[in-house]
Amino acid sequence: MPRKNLKSVRTEEYSRTAFELLCEHGVSGTTVDKVATVAGVSKTNVLHYFGNKTKLLEMALRYGNADLAGEVRALLRRSHTPWERVYSVIFANFSKQYFTPKLAHAWMSLCAEVPHQKAYQRIQTAIHRRMRSNLVDALSKITDGETSERVALSISVMIDGLWMRSGLQSEGISRETALALIEAHLNALFPGDKDRLAARKRIAEICDILHP
Amino acid sequence: MPRKNLKSVRTEEYSRTAFELLCEHGVSGTTVDKVATVAGVSKTNVLHYFGNKTKLLEMALRYGNADLAGEVRALLRRSHTPWERVYSVIFANFSKQYFTPKLAHAWMSLCAEVPHQKAYQRIQTAIHRRMRSNLVDALSKITDGETSERVALSISVMIDGLWMRSGLQSEGISRETALALIEAHLNALFPGDKDRLAARKRIAEICDILHP
DNA sequence: GTCTATGTTGACAACTCAGTCAACAAAAAA
DNA sequence: TTTTTTGTTGACTGAGTTGTCAACATAGAC
């Protein structure tokens, strides 16, 4: 059996540790030394694998984002209709495991650095682009092209805003409130759409099964 | 004539300088030394007036926020109907002068520090509370209490999300796109409301007059 | 047993930054 | 003119951080 490369094992291990510290202390509060100490190795060793701090945090953010991406994929895989795909994106973003203040902190830290760090900008752009294309692809089966772009944008803007709130207020917005707000928005745009309501119910159920 | 206190002159001067650096370089990139150099004085002098860096940045953020608050007040003063007050809040937040990537950067920097700095948390909370109360007060004249709360929240969440986008993407969201998104949202919630449309037109005109 | 590739680390250099302190300058009051 | 108050600063301390380098450890190859 082909033993897993030690390099990739270490890389993932340190990325995970860095990501956890990032959630707790933000970008400026996360030092290479702390990551090394928590991981139980020397700072030199961490630097050996990543070269510098920016690369380390970049990998840490990719690690954290991979989770969310996986959540979206898991729901999309079980979706059969356009509306189910729309709700997959929404429910994944407010999943019980991932819609937490800590993750929101890490994400806001990233966003604050984006204007000054190209590497972080790429990650952020990728996240937004993926969300947009998932939403537009699904919505364009439901309405015209221009409307799908507009609705996709408004949904993702609301998601951003809601994540921000959850990170800011100590008693931030709950998963239920967040979902209710998006639902009210969609309900105003597509009132009484049977397909939509059925899709919402089904994806909500799948969500409950995946995270009991 | 009573000469203005030198202390308050310096305080405002340094706050403004700090705020400009904050827009340009974010919280971690803004050092006491840089503020002092740009203002043309010694670091010791800046520290003399503010005590420590956190206080300095706190005042800087208050300084920056006072501008936006003034914009809201200017429009509210000229509003006569509930819908005009709602649109005052919206248009002020996307005013030509203030809805800029640089201001968005400064604001995101602040938000990223909120979870770790009580002083910044207070400022952020005050901003949100003021926006909420302005919106709810106006909306409660239009619909029932529960709906006003919900709509006020959705509007302010969208405003947050749009500001975030404008800070993130180099070619961020334009003022026009932002206003169009909010408008589509309100139009879906209150379709064809004559009072609303008239109010929107009037506040837009006042905005044009104030910022030609 | 020796050699080599791989993994690991302690010590250290270089730098940045917040905050302190004692002293200096100048204007106002006496 | 002398004294006091107000404003200002250079020099320094001390903590914290990134990144380098030469050396050490170890397991498998020869």
CSV table of C-alpha atoms (C1' of nucleotides) in Angstrom, one decimal:
chain,number,residue,atom,x,y,z
A,1,MET,CA,0.0,0.0,0.0
A,2,PRO,CA,1.4,3.4,-1.0
A,3,ARG,CA,2.1,5.3,2.2
A,4,LYS,CA,0.8,8.8,2.2
A,5,ASN,CA,3.4,11.5,1.6
A,6,LEU,CA,4.6,12.9,4.9
A,7,LYS,CA,4.7,16.4,3.3
A,8,SER,CA,1.0,16.4,2.5
A,9,VAL,CA,0.1,15.0,5.9
A,10,ARG,CA,2.0,17.8,7.7
A,11,THR,CA,0.7,20.4,5.3
A,12,GLU,CA,-2.9,19.5,6.1
A,13,GLU,CA,-2.2,19.1,9.8
A,14,TYR,CA,-0.7,22.6,10.1
A,15,SER,CA,-3.4,24.1,7.8
A,16,ARG,CA,-6.1,22.8,10.1
A,17,THR,CA,-4.4,24.1,13.2
A,18,ALA,CA,-3.8,27.5,11.6
A,19,PHE,CA,-7.4,27.6,10.6
A,20,GLU,CA,-8.6,26.9,14.1
A,21,LEU,CA,-6.4,29.7,15.5
A,22,LEU,CA,-7.7,32.0,12.7
A,23,CYS,CA,-11.2,31.4,13.9
A,24,GLU,CA,-10.3,32.2,17.4
A,25,HIS,CA,-7.8,35.1,17.1
A,26,GLY,CA,-8.1,36.6,13.6
A,27,VAL,CA,-5.3,37.1,11.1
A,28,SER,CA,-3.1,39.4,13.2
A,29,GLY,CA,-3.6,37.3,16.3
A,30,THR,CA,-2.5,34.1,14.5
A,31,THR,CA,1.3,33.8,14.6
A,32,VAL,CA,3.5,31.1,13.0
A,33,ASP,CA,4.8,30.4,16.5
A,34,LYS,CA,1.4,29.8,18.0
A,35,VAL,CA,0.4,27.5,15.2
A,36,ALA,CA,3.6,25.5,15.7
A,37,THR,CA,3.2,25.3,19.5
A,38,VAL,CA,-0.5,24.2,19.2
A,39,ALA,CA,0.6,21.6,16.6
A,40,GLY,CA,3.4,20.5,18.9
A,41,VAL,CA,6.3,21.2,16.6
A,42,SER,CA,8.8,24.0,16.1
A,43,LYS,CA,8.1,27.2,14.3
A,44,THR,CA,11.0,26.4,11.9
A,45,ASN,CA,9.2,23.2,10.9
A,46,VAL,CA,6.0,25.0,10.0
A,47,LEU,CA,8.0,27.6,8.0
A,48,HIS,CA,9.9,24.7,6.3
A,49,TYR,CA,6.7,23.4,4.8
A,50,PHE,CA,5.0,26.7,3.9
A,51,GLY,CA,7.8,29.1,3.2
A,52,ASN,CA,6.1,32.1,4.9
A,53,LYS,CA,3.2,33.1,7.0
A,54,THR,CA,1.0,34.3,4.1
A,55,LYS,CA,1.3,30.9,2.4
A,56,LEU,CA,0.4,29.2,5.6
A,57,LEU,CA,-2.7,31.3,6.2
A,58,GLU,CA,-3.7,30.9,2.5
A,59,MET,CA,-3.7,27.2,2.9
A,60,ALA,CA,-5.5,27.5,6.2
A,61,LEU,CA,-8.3,29.4,4.5
A,62,ARG,CA,-8.5,27.0,1.6
A,63,TYR,CA,-8.8,24.2,4.2
A,64,GLY,CA,-11.6,26.0,6.0
A,65,ASN,CA,-13.4,26.7,2.7
A,66,ALA,CA,-13.1,23.2,1.5
A,67,ASP,CA,-15.6,22.2,4.2
A,68,LEU,CA,-18.2,24.6,3.0
A,69,ALA,CA,-17.6,23.6,-0.6
A,70,GLY,CA,-18.1,19.9,0.4
A,71,GLU,CA,-21.4,20.8,2.1
A,72,VAL,CA,-22.6,22.5,-1.1
A,73,ARG,CA,-21.6,19.5,-3.2
A,74,ALA,CA,-23.2,17.1,-0.9
A,75,LEU,CA,-26.5,18.8,-1.2
A,76,LEU,CA,-26.2,19.5,-4.9
A,77,ARG,CA,-25.5,15.9,-5.6
A,78,ARG,CA,-29.0,15.0,-4.1
A,79,SER,CA,-30.8,17.8,-6.0
A,80,HIS,CA,-32.9,17.0,-9.0
A,81,THR,CA,-34.6,20.3,-9.8
A,82,PRO,CA,-33.4,23.9,-10.3
A,83,TRP,CA,-35.1,25.2,-7.2
A,84,GLU,CA,-33.5,22.3,-5.2
A,85,ARG,CA,-30.1,23.5,-6.4
A,86,VAL,CA,-30.8,27.0,-5.3
A,87,TYR,CA,-31.8,25.9,-1.9
A,88,SER,CA,-28.8,23.6,-1.7
A,89,VAL,CA,-26.6,26.7,-1.9
A,90,ILE,CA,-28.6,28.5,0.7
A,91,PHE,CA,-28.9,25.7,3.2
A,92,ALA,CA,-25.3,24.8,2.9
A,93,ASN,CA,-24.3,28.3,3.7
A,94,PHE,CA,-26.4,28.2,6.9
A,95,SER,CA,-25.7,24.7,7.8
A,96,LYS,CA,-25.6,23.8,11.5
A,97,GLN,CA,-21.9,23.0,11.4
A,98,TYR,CA,-20.6,25.9,9.4
A,99,PHE,CA,-22.8,28.9,10.2
A,100,THR,CA,-21.0,29.7,13.4
A,101,PRO,CA,-19.7,32.9,14.9
A,102,LYS,CA,-16.1,31.5,14.9
A,103,LEU,CA,-16.2,30.7,11.2
A,104,ALA,CA,-17.7,34.1,10.6
A,105,HIS,CA,-14.8,35.7,12.5
A,106,ALA,CA,-12.2,33.9,10.4
A,107,TRP,CA,-14.0,34.9,7.2
A,108,MET,CA,-14.2,38.6,8.2
A,109,SER,CA,-10.5,38.5,9.0
A,110,LEU,CA,-9.9,37.3,5.6
A,111,CYS,CA,-12.1,39.9,4.0
A,112,ALA,CA,-10.4,42.7,5.9
A,113,GLU,CA,-7.0,41.6,4.4
A,114,VAL,CA,-8.3,41.2,0.9
A,115,PRO,CA,-7.6,44.7,-0.2
A,116,HIS,CA,-3.9,44.4,0.8
A,117,GLN,CA,-3.1,40.8,0.0
A,118,LYS,CA,-3.5,39.4,-3.5
A,119,ALA,CA,-3.4,35.8,-2.3
A,120,TYR,CA,-6.4,36.3,-0.1
A,121,GLN,CA,-8.2,38.2,-2.8
A,122,ARG,CA,-8.0,35.1,-5.1
A,123,ILE,CA,-9.6,32.9,-2.5
A,124,GLN,CA,-12.4,35.4,-1.8
A,125,THR,CA,-13.0,35.8,-5.6
A,126,ALA,CA,-13.2,32.1,-6.0
A,127,ILE,CA,-15.8,31.7,-3.2
A,128,HIS,CA,-18.0,34.4,-4.8
A,129,ARG,CA,-17.6,33.1,-8.3
A,130,ARG,CA,-18.6,29.6,-7.3
A,131,MET,CA,-21.6,30.8,-5.4
A,132,ARG,CA,-22.7,33.0,-8.3
A,133,SER,CA,-22.3,30.3,-10.9
A,134,ASN,CA,-24.2,27.7,-8.8
A,135,LEU,CA,-27.1,30.1,-8.3
A,136,VAL,CA,-27.2,31.5,-11.8
A,137,ASP,CA,-27.0,28.0,-13.4
A,138,ALA,CA,-30.0,26.9,-11.4
A,139,LEU,CA,-32.0,30.2,-11.7
A,140,SER,CA,-31.6,30.5,-15.5
A,141,LYS,CA,-33.7,27.3,-15.8
A,142,ILE,CA,-36.4,29.1,-13.9
A,143,THR,CA,-36.5,32.7,-15.2
A,144,ASP,CA,-34.7,34.9,-17.8
A,145,GLY,CA,-31.0,35.5,-17.9
A,146,GLU,CA,-31.1,39.0,-16.5
A,147,THR,CA,-33.4,38.2,-13.7
A,148,SER,CA,-31.3,35.2,-12.7
A,149,GLU,CA,-28.2,37.4,-12.5
A,150,ARG,CA,-30.0,39.9,-10.3
A,151,VAL,CA,-31.6,37.3,-8.0
A,152,ALA,CA,-28.3,35.4,-7.7
A,153,LEU,CA,-26.6,38.6,-6.7
A,154,SER,CA,-29.3,39.6,-4.2
A,155,ILE,CA,-29.2,36.1,-2.6
A,156,SER,CA,-25.4,36.1,-2.3
A,157,VAL,CA,-25.4,39.7,-1.0
A,158,MET,CA,-27.8,38.7,1.7
A,159,ILE,CA,-25.8,35.7,2.6
A,160,ASP,CA,-22.7,37.9,3.0
A,161,GLY,CA,-24.6,40.3,5.1
A,162,LEU,CA,-26.0,37.6,7.3
A,163,TRP,CA,-22.6,36.0,7.9
A,164,MET,CA,-21.3,39.4,8.8
A,165,ARG,CA,-24.0,39.9,11.4
A,166,SER,CA,-23.4,36.5,12.9
A,167,GLY,CA,-19.7,37.4,13.2
A,168,LEU,CA,-20.4,40.9,14.7
A,169,GLN,CA,-23.0,40.4,17.3
A,170,SER,CA,-22.1,38.2,20.2
A,171,GLU,CA,-25.7,37.0,20.2
A,172,GLY,CA,-25.7,37.0,16.4
A,173,ILE,CA,-28.3,36.0,14.0
A,174,SER,CA,-29.5,32.5,14.4
A,175,ARG,CA,-29.6,30.0,11.5
A,176,GLU,CA,-33.4,30.0,11.6
A,177,THR,CA,-33.6,33.8,11.4
A,178,ALA,CA,-31.1,33.9,8.6
A,179,LEU,CA,-33.1,31.2,6.6
A,180,ALA,CA,-36.3,33.0,7.3
A,181,LEU,CA,-35.0,36.3,5.9
A,182,ILE,CA,-33.8,34.7,2.7
A,183,GLU,CA,-37.1,32.9,2.5
A,184,ALA,CA,-39.1,36.1,2.8
A,185,HIS,CA,-37.0,37.6,0.1
A,186,LEU,CA,-37.6,34.7,-2.3
A,187,ASN,CA,-41.2,34.5,-1.3
A,188,ALA,CA,-41.6,38.2,-2.3
A,189,LEU,CA,-39.9,37.5,-5.6
A,190,PHE,CA,-41.6,34.2,-6.5
A,191,PRO,CA,-44.8,34.2,-4.4
A,192,GLY,CA,-46.6,30.9,-4.0
A,193,ASP,CA,-44.3,29.0,-6.4
A,194,LYS,CA,-45.2,25.3,-5.7
A,195,ASP,CA,-42.0,23.9,-7.1
A,196,ARG,CA,-40.0,26.3,-5.0
A,197,LEU,CA,-41.8,25.4,-1.8
A,198,ALA,CA,-41.5,21.7,-2.5
A,199,ALA,CA,-37.8,22.1,-3.2
A,200,ARG,CA,-37.3,24.0,0.0
A,201,LYS,CA,-39.0,21.3,2.1
A,202,ARG,CA,-37.0,18.5,0.5
A,203,ILE,CA,-33.6,20.2,0.9
A,204,ALA,CA,-34.4,21.1,4.5
A,205,GLU,CA,-35.2,17.4,5.2
A,206,ILE,CA,-32.0,16.3,3.6
A,207,CYS,CA,-30.1,18.8,5.7
A,208,ASP,CA,-31.7,17.4,8.8
A,209,ILE,CA,-30.7,13.9,7.8
A,210,LEU,CA,-27.1,14.9,7.1
A,211,HIS,CA,-26.8,16.8,10.4
A,212,PRO,CA,-29.1,15.3,13.0
B,1,MET,CA,-14.1,85.5,20.6
B,2,PRO,CA,-13.4,82.3,22.6
B,3,ARG,CA,-10.4,80.6,21.1
B,4,LYS,CA,-10.9,76.9,20.4
B,5,ASN,CA,-9.3,74.5,22.8
B,6,LEU,CA,-6.0,73.3,21.4
B,7,LYS,CA,-6.7,69.9,22.8
B,8,SER,CA,-9.8,69.4,20.8
B,9,VAL,CA,-8.2,70.8,17.7
B,10,ARG,CA,-5.3,68.3,17.9
B,11,THR,CA,-7.7,65.5,18.7
B,12,GLU,CA,-9.7,66.1,15.6
B,13,GLU,CA,-6.7,66.6,13.4
B,14,TYR,CA,-5.1,63.3,14.5
B,15,SER,CA,-8.4,61.5,14.3
B,16,ARG,CA,-8.8,62.6,10.7
B,17,THR,CA,-5.3,61.6,9.8
B,18,ALA,CA,-5.7,58.2,11.5
B,19,PHE,CA,-9.0,57.6,9.7
B,20,GLU,CA,-7.4,58.3,6.3
B,21,LEU,CA,-4.6,55.9,7.0
B,22,LEU,CA,-7.2,53.4,8.2
B,23,CYS,CA,-8.9,53.6,4.8
B,24,GLU,CA,-5.7,53.1,3.0
B,25,HIS,CA,-3.9,50.4,5.1
B,26,GLY,CA,-6.4,48.8,7.4
B,27,VAL,CA,-6.1,48.4,11.2
B,28,SER,CA,-2.9,46.5,11.3
B,29,GLY,CA,-1.2,48.7,8.7
B,30,THR,CA,-2.0,51.8,10.6
B,31,THR,CA,0.7,52.5,13.3
B,32,VAL,CA,0.8,55.4,15.7
B,33,ASP,CA,4.1,56.4,14.2
B,34,LYS,CA,2.7,56.7,10.7
B,35,VAL,CA,-0.2,58.8,11.9
B,36,ALA,CA,2.2,61.1,13.7
B,37,THR,CA,4.5,61.4,10.7
B,38,VAL,CA,1.7,62.2,8.3
B,39,ALA,CA,0.3,64.7,10.7
B,40,GLY,CA,3.8,66.2,11.0
B,41,VAL,CA,4.3,65.6,14.7
B,42,SER,CA,6.0,63.1,17.0
B,43,LYS,CA,4.6,59.8,17.9
B,44,THR,CA,4.9,60.8,21.6
B,45,ASN,CA,2.6,63.8,20.9
B,46,VAL,CA,-0.1,61.6,19.4
B,47,LEU,CA,0.1,59.2,22.3
B,48,HIS,CA,0.0,62.2,24.7
B,49,TYR,CA,-3.5,63.1,23.4
B,50,PHE,CA,-5.0,59.6,23.1
B,51,GLY,CA,-3.2,57.5,25.7
B,52,ASN,CA,-3.0,54.5,23.5
B,53,LYS,CA,-3.5,53.2,20.0
B,54,THR,CA,-6.9,51.7,20.5
B,55,LYS,CA,-8.3,55.0,21.7
B,56,LEU,CA,-6.8,56.7,18.7
B,57,LEU,CA,-8.4,54.3,16.3
B,58,GLU,CA,-11.7,54.5,18.2
B,59,MET,CA,-11.8,58.2,17.7
B,60,ALA,CA,-10.7,57.8,14.1
B,61,LEU,CA,-13.7,55.5,13.5
B,62,ARG,CA,-16.1,57.9,15.3
B,63,TYR,CA,-14.7,60.7,13.1
B,64,GLY,CA,-15.4,58.7,9.9
B,65,ASN,CA,-18.8,57.6,11.1
B,66,ALA,CA,-19.9,61.1,12.0
B,67,ASP,CA,-19.8,61.9,8.2
B,68,LEU,CA,-22.3,59.1,7.4
B,69,ALA,CA,-24.5,60.0,10.3
B,70,GLY,CA,-24.6,63.6,9.1
B,71,GLU,CA,-25.6,62.5,5.7
B,72,VAL,CA,-28.5,60.5,7.1
B,73,ARG,CA,-29.6,63.5,9.3
B,74,ALA,CA,-29.4,65.9,6.3
B,75,LEU,CA,-31.8,63.7,4.3
B,76,LEU,CA,-34.1,62.8,7.3
B,77,ARG,CA,-34.5,66.6,8.0
B,78,ARG,CA,-36.0,67.0,4.6
B,79,SER,CA,-38.3,64.0,4.8
B,80,HIS,CA,-42.0,64.3,5.4
B,81,THR,CA,-43.4,60.8,5.0
B,82,PRO,CA,-42.4,57.4,6.4
B,83,TRP,CA,-41.3,56.1,3.0
B,84,GLU,CA,-39.2,59.2,2.6
B,85,ARG,CA,-37.5,58.4,5.8
B,86,VAL,CA,-36.8,54.9,4.7
B,87,TYR,CA,-35.2,56.1,1.5
B,88,SER,CA,-33.2,58.7,3.4
B,89,VAL,CA,-31.4,55.9,5.2
B,90,ILE,CA,-30.9,53.9,2.0
B,91,PHE,CA,-29.7,56.8,-0.2
B,92,ALA,CA,-27.4,58.1,2.6
B,93,ASN,CA,-25.7,54.7,2.8
B,94,PHE,CA,-25.0,54.8,-0.9
B,95,SER,CA,-24.2,58.4,-1.2
B,96,LYS,CA,-21.7,59.4,-3.9
B,97,GLN,CA,-19.3,60.7,-1.3
B,98,TYR,CA,-19.4,57.9,1.2
B,99,PHE,CA,-20.1,54.7,-0.7
B,100,THR,CA,-16.5,54.2,-1.8
B,101,PRO,CA,-14.1,51.2,-1.7
B,102,LYS,CA,-11.7,53.1,0.7
B,103,LEU,CA,-14.4,53.7,3.3
B,104,ALA,CA,-15.6,50.1,2.8
B,105,HIS,CA,-12.0,48.9,3.6
B,106,ALA,CA,-11.9,50.9,6.8
B,107,TRP,CA,-15.3,49.6,7.8
B,108,MET,CA,-14.3,46.0,7.1
B,109,SER,CA,-11.1,46.4,9.1
B,110,LEU,CA,-13.2,47.6,12.0
B,111,CYS,CA,-15.6,44.7,11.7
B,112,ALA,CA,-12.7,42.2,11.7
B,113,GLU,CA,-11.5,43.5,15.0
B,114,VAL,CA,-14.9,43.7,16.6
B,115,PRO,CA,-14.8,40.2,18.1
B,116,HIS,CA,-11.5,41.0,19.9
B,117,GLN,CA,-11.9,44.7,20.9
B,118,LYS,CA,-14.8,45.8,23.0
B,119,ALA,CA,-14.3,49.5,22.1
B,120,TYR,CA,-14.8,48.8,18.4
B,121,GLN,CA,-17.8,46.6,19.2
B,122,ARG,CA,-19.5,49.5,20.8
B,123,ILE,CA,-19.1,51.6,17.7
B,124,GLN,CA,-20.4,48.9,15.4
B,125,THR,CA,-23.3,48.2,17.7
B,126,ALA,CA,-24.2,51.9,17.7
B,127,ILE,CA,-24.1,52.0,13.9
B,128,HIS,CA,-26.4,49.1,13.6
B,129,ARG,CA,-28.8,50.2,16.3
B,130,ARG,CA,-29.2,53.6,14.8
B,131,MET,CA,-29.9,52.2,11.3
B,132,ARG,CA,-32.4,49.8,12.8
B,133,SER,CA,-34.3,52.4,14.8
B,134,ASN,CA,-34.4,54.8,11.8
B,135,LEU,CA,-35.9,52.1,9.6
B,136,VAL,CA,-38.2,50.5,12.1
B,137,ASP,CA,-39.6,53.9,13.2
B,138,ALA,CA,-40.5,54.8,9.6
B,139,LEU,CA,-41.7,51.3,8.6
B,140,SER,CA,-44.0,50.9,11.6
B,141,LYS,CA,-46.1,53.8,10.2
B,142,ILE,CA,-46.5,51.7,7.1
B,143,THR,CA,-47.0,48.1,8.2
B,144,ASP,CA,-47.4,46.1,11.4
B,145,GLY,CA,-44.7,45.8,14.0
B,146,GLU,CA,-43.4,42.4,13.2
B,147,THR,CA,-43.1,43.1,9.5
B,148,SER,CA,-41.3,46.4,10.1
B,149,GLU,CA,-38.7,44.6,12.2
B,150,ARG,CA,-38.2,42.0,9.5
B,151,VAL,CA,-38.0,44.4,6.6
B,152,ALA,CA,-35.7,46.7,8.6
B,153,LEU,CA,-33.4,43.8,9.2
B,154,SER,CA,-33.5,42.7,5.6
B,155,ILE,CA,-32.7,46.1,4.3
B,156,SER,CA,-29.8,46.6,6.7
B,157,VAL,CA,-28.4,43.1,6.0
B,158,MET,CA,-28.4,43.9,2.3
B,159,ILE,CA,-26.7,47.3,3.0
B,160,ASP,CA,-24.0,45.4,4.9
B,161,GLY,CA,-23.6,42.9,2.2
B,162,LEU,CA,-23.4,45.5,-0.5
B,163,TRP,CA,-20.8,47.5,1.4
B,164,MET,CA,-18.8,44.3,1.8
B,165,ARG,CA,-18.8,43.7,-1.9
B,166,SER,CA,-17.7,47.2,-2.7
B,167,GLY,CA,-14.8,46.7,-0.4
B,168,LEU,CA,-13.9,43.3,-1.7
B,169,GLN,CA,-14.0,43.5,-5.4
B,170,SER,CA,-11.6,46.0,-6.9
B,171,GLU,CA,-14.2,46.9,-9.5
B,172,GLY,CA,-16.8,46.5,-6.8
B,173,ILE,CA,-20.5,47.1,-7.0
B,174,SER,CA,-21.5,50.6,-8.2
B,175,ARG,CA,-23.8,52.9,-6.4
B,176,GLU,CA,-26.5,52.4,-9.1
B,177,THR,CA,-26.3,48.6,-8.9
B,178,ALA,CA,-26.5,48.7,-5.2
B,179,LEU,CA,-29.6,51.0,-5.2
B,180,ALA,CA,-31.2,48.9,-7.9
B,181,LEU,CA,-30.8,45.7,-5.8
B,182,ILE,CA,-32.4,47.3,-2.7
B,183,GLU,CA,-35.1,48.7,-5.0
B,184,ALA,CA,-35.9,45.3,-6.5
B,185,HIS,CA,-36.2,43.9,-2.9
B,186,LEU,CA,-38.6,46.6,-1.8
B,187,ASN,CA,-40.5,46.4,-5.0
B,188,ALA,CA,-41.1,42.7,-4.4
B,189,LEU,CA,-42.2,43.3,-0.9
B,190,PHE,CA,-44.4,46.4,-1.6
B,191,PRO,CA,-45.3,46.2,-5.3
B,192,GLY,CA,-46.6,49.3,-7.0
B,193,ASP,CA,-46.9,51.3,-3.8
B,194,LYS,CA,-47.5,54.9,-5.1
B,195,ASP,CA,-46.3,56.6,-1.9
B,196,ARG,CA,-43.1,54.5,-1.9
B,197,LEU,CA,-42.3,55.4,-5.6
B,198,ALA,CA,-43.0,59.1,-5.0
B,199,ALA,CA,-40.8,59.1,-1.9
B,200,ARG,CA,-38.0,57.3,-3.8
B,201,LYS,CA,-38.1,59.9,-6.5
B,202,ARG,CA,-38.1,62.8,-4.1
B,203,ILE,CA,-35.2,61.6,-2.0
B,204,ALA,CA,-33.2,60.8,-5.1
B,205,GLU,CA,-33.7,64.4,-6.3
B,206,ILE,CA,-32.7,65.8,-3.0
B,207,CYS,CA,-29.6,63.6,-3.1
B,208,ASP,CA,-28.7,65.0,-6.5
B,209,ILE,CA,-29.1,68.5,-5.3
B,210,LEU,CA,-26.9,67.9,-2.2
B,211,HIS,CA,-24.2,66.2,-4.2
B,212,PRO,CA,-24.2,67.6,-7.7
C,1,DG,C1',28.5,-0.6,9.6
C,2,DT,C1',28.4,3.4,6.8
C,3,DC,C1',26.1,6.6,3.8
C,4,DT,C1',22.4,9.4,2.4
C,5,DA,C1',17.9,11.4,2.1
C,6,DT,C1',14.5,13.2,4.8
C,7,DG,C1',12.7,15.5,8.7
C,8,DT,C1',13.4,18.5,12.6
C,9,DT,C1',15.1,22.1,15.6
C,10,DG,C1',17.6,25.7,18.7
C,11,DA,C1',19.8,29.8,18.3
C,12,DC,C1',19.9,34.0,16.3
C,13,DA,C1',19.5,38.1,13.3
C,14,DA,C1',16.7,41.8,11.9
C,15,DC,C1',12.9,44.3,12.3
C,16,DT,C1',8.5,46.6,13.9
C,17,DC,C1',5.8,48.6,17.2
C,18,DA,C1',3.5,50.4,21.5
C,19,DG,C1',4.3,52.8,25.3
C,20,DT,C1',7.4,55.4,29.1
C,21,DC,C1',10.3,59.1,30.8
C,22,DA,C1',12.8,62.8,31.6
C,23,DA,C1',13.9,66.9,29.5
C,24,DC,C1',13.2,70.9,26.5
C,25,DA,C1',10.5,75.0,24.5
C,26,DA,C1',7.5,78.6,24.8
C,27,DA,C1',3.9,81.2,26.2
C,28,DA,C1',1.1,83.0,30.0
C,29,DA,C1',0.9,84.5,34.7
C,30,DA,C1',3.0,86.4,38.7
D,1,DT,C1',12.1,89.1,35.5
D,2,DT,C1',10.8,84.9,37.5
D,3,DT,C1',7.6,81.2,37.8
D,4,DT,C1',4.1,78.2,36.2
D,5,DT,C1',1.5,75.9,32.9
D,6,DT,C1',1.0,73.9,28.5
D,7,DG,C1',2.7,71.6,24.6
D,8,DT,C1',6.3,68.8,22.5
D,9,DT,C1',9.9,65.6,21.7
D,10,DG,C1',14.2,62.4,21.4
D,11,DA,C1',15.9,58.4,23.3
D,12,DC,C1',14.9,54.3,25.1
D,13,DT,C1',12.7,49.9,26.7
D,14,DG,C1',10.7,45.7,26.1
D,15,DA,C1',7.8,42.6,23.9
D,16,DG,C1',6.7,40.2,19.9
D,17,DT,C1',7.3,38.5,15.0
D,18,DT,C1',9.1,36.8,10.8
D,19,DG,C1',12.5,34.4,8.6
D,20,DT,C1',17.5,32.2,8.2
D,21,DC,C1',21.1,28.8,9.0
D,22,DA,C1',23.9,25.4,10.4
D,23,DA,C1',23.5,21.4,13.0
D,24,DC,C1',21.2,17.4,14.8
D,25,DA,C1',18.3,12.9,14.4
D,26,DT,C1',16.8,9.0,12.2
D,27,DA,C1',15.4,5.5,9.2
D,28,DG,C1',16.2,3.1,5.1
D,29,DA,C1',19.7,2.0,1.2
D,30,DC,C1',24.1,0.1,0.1
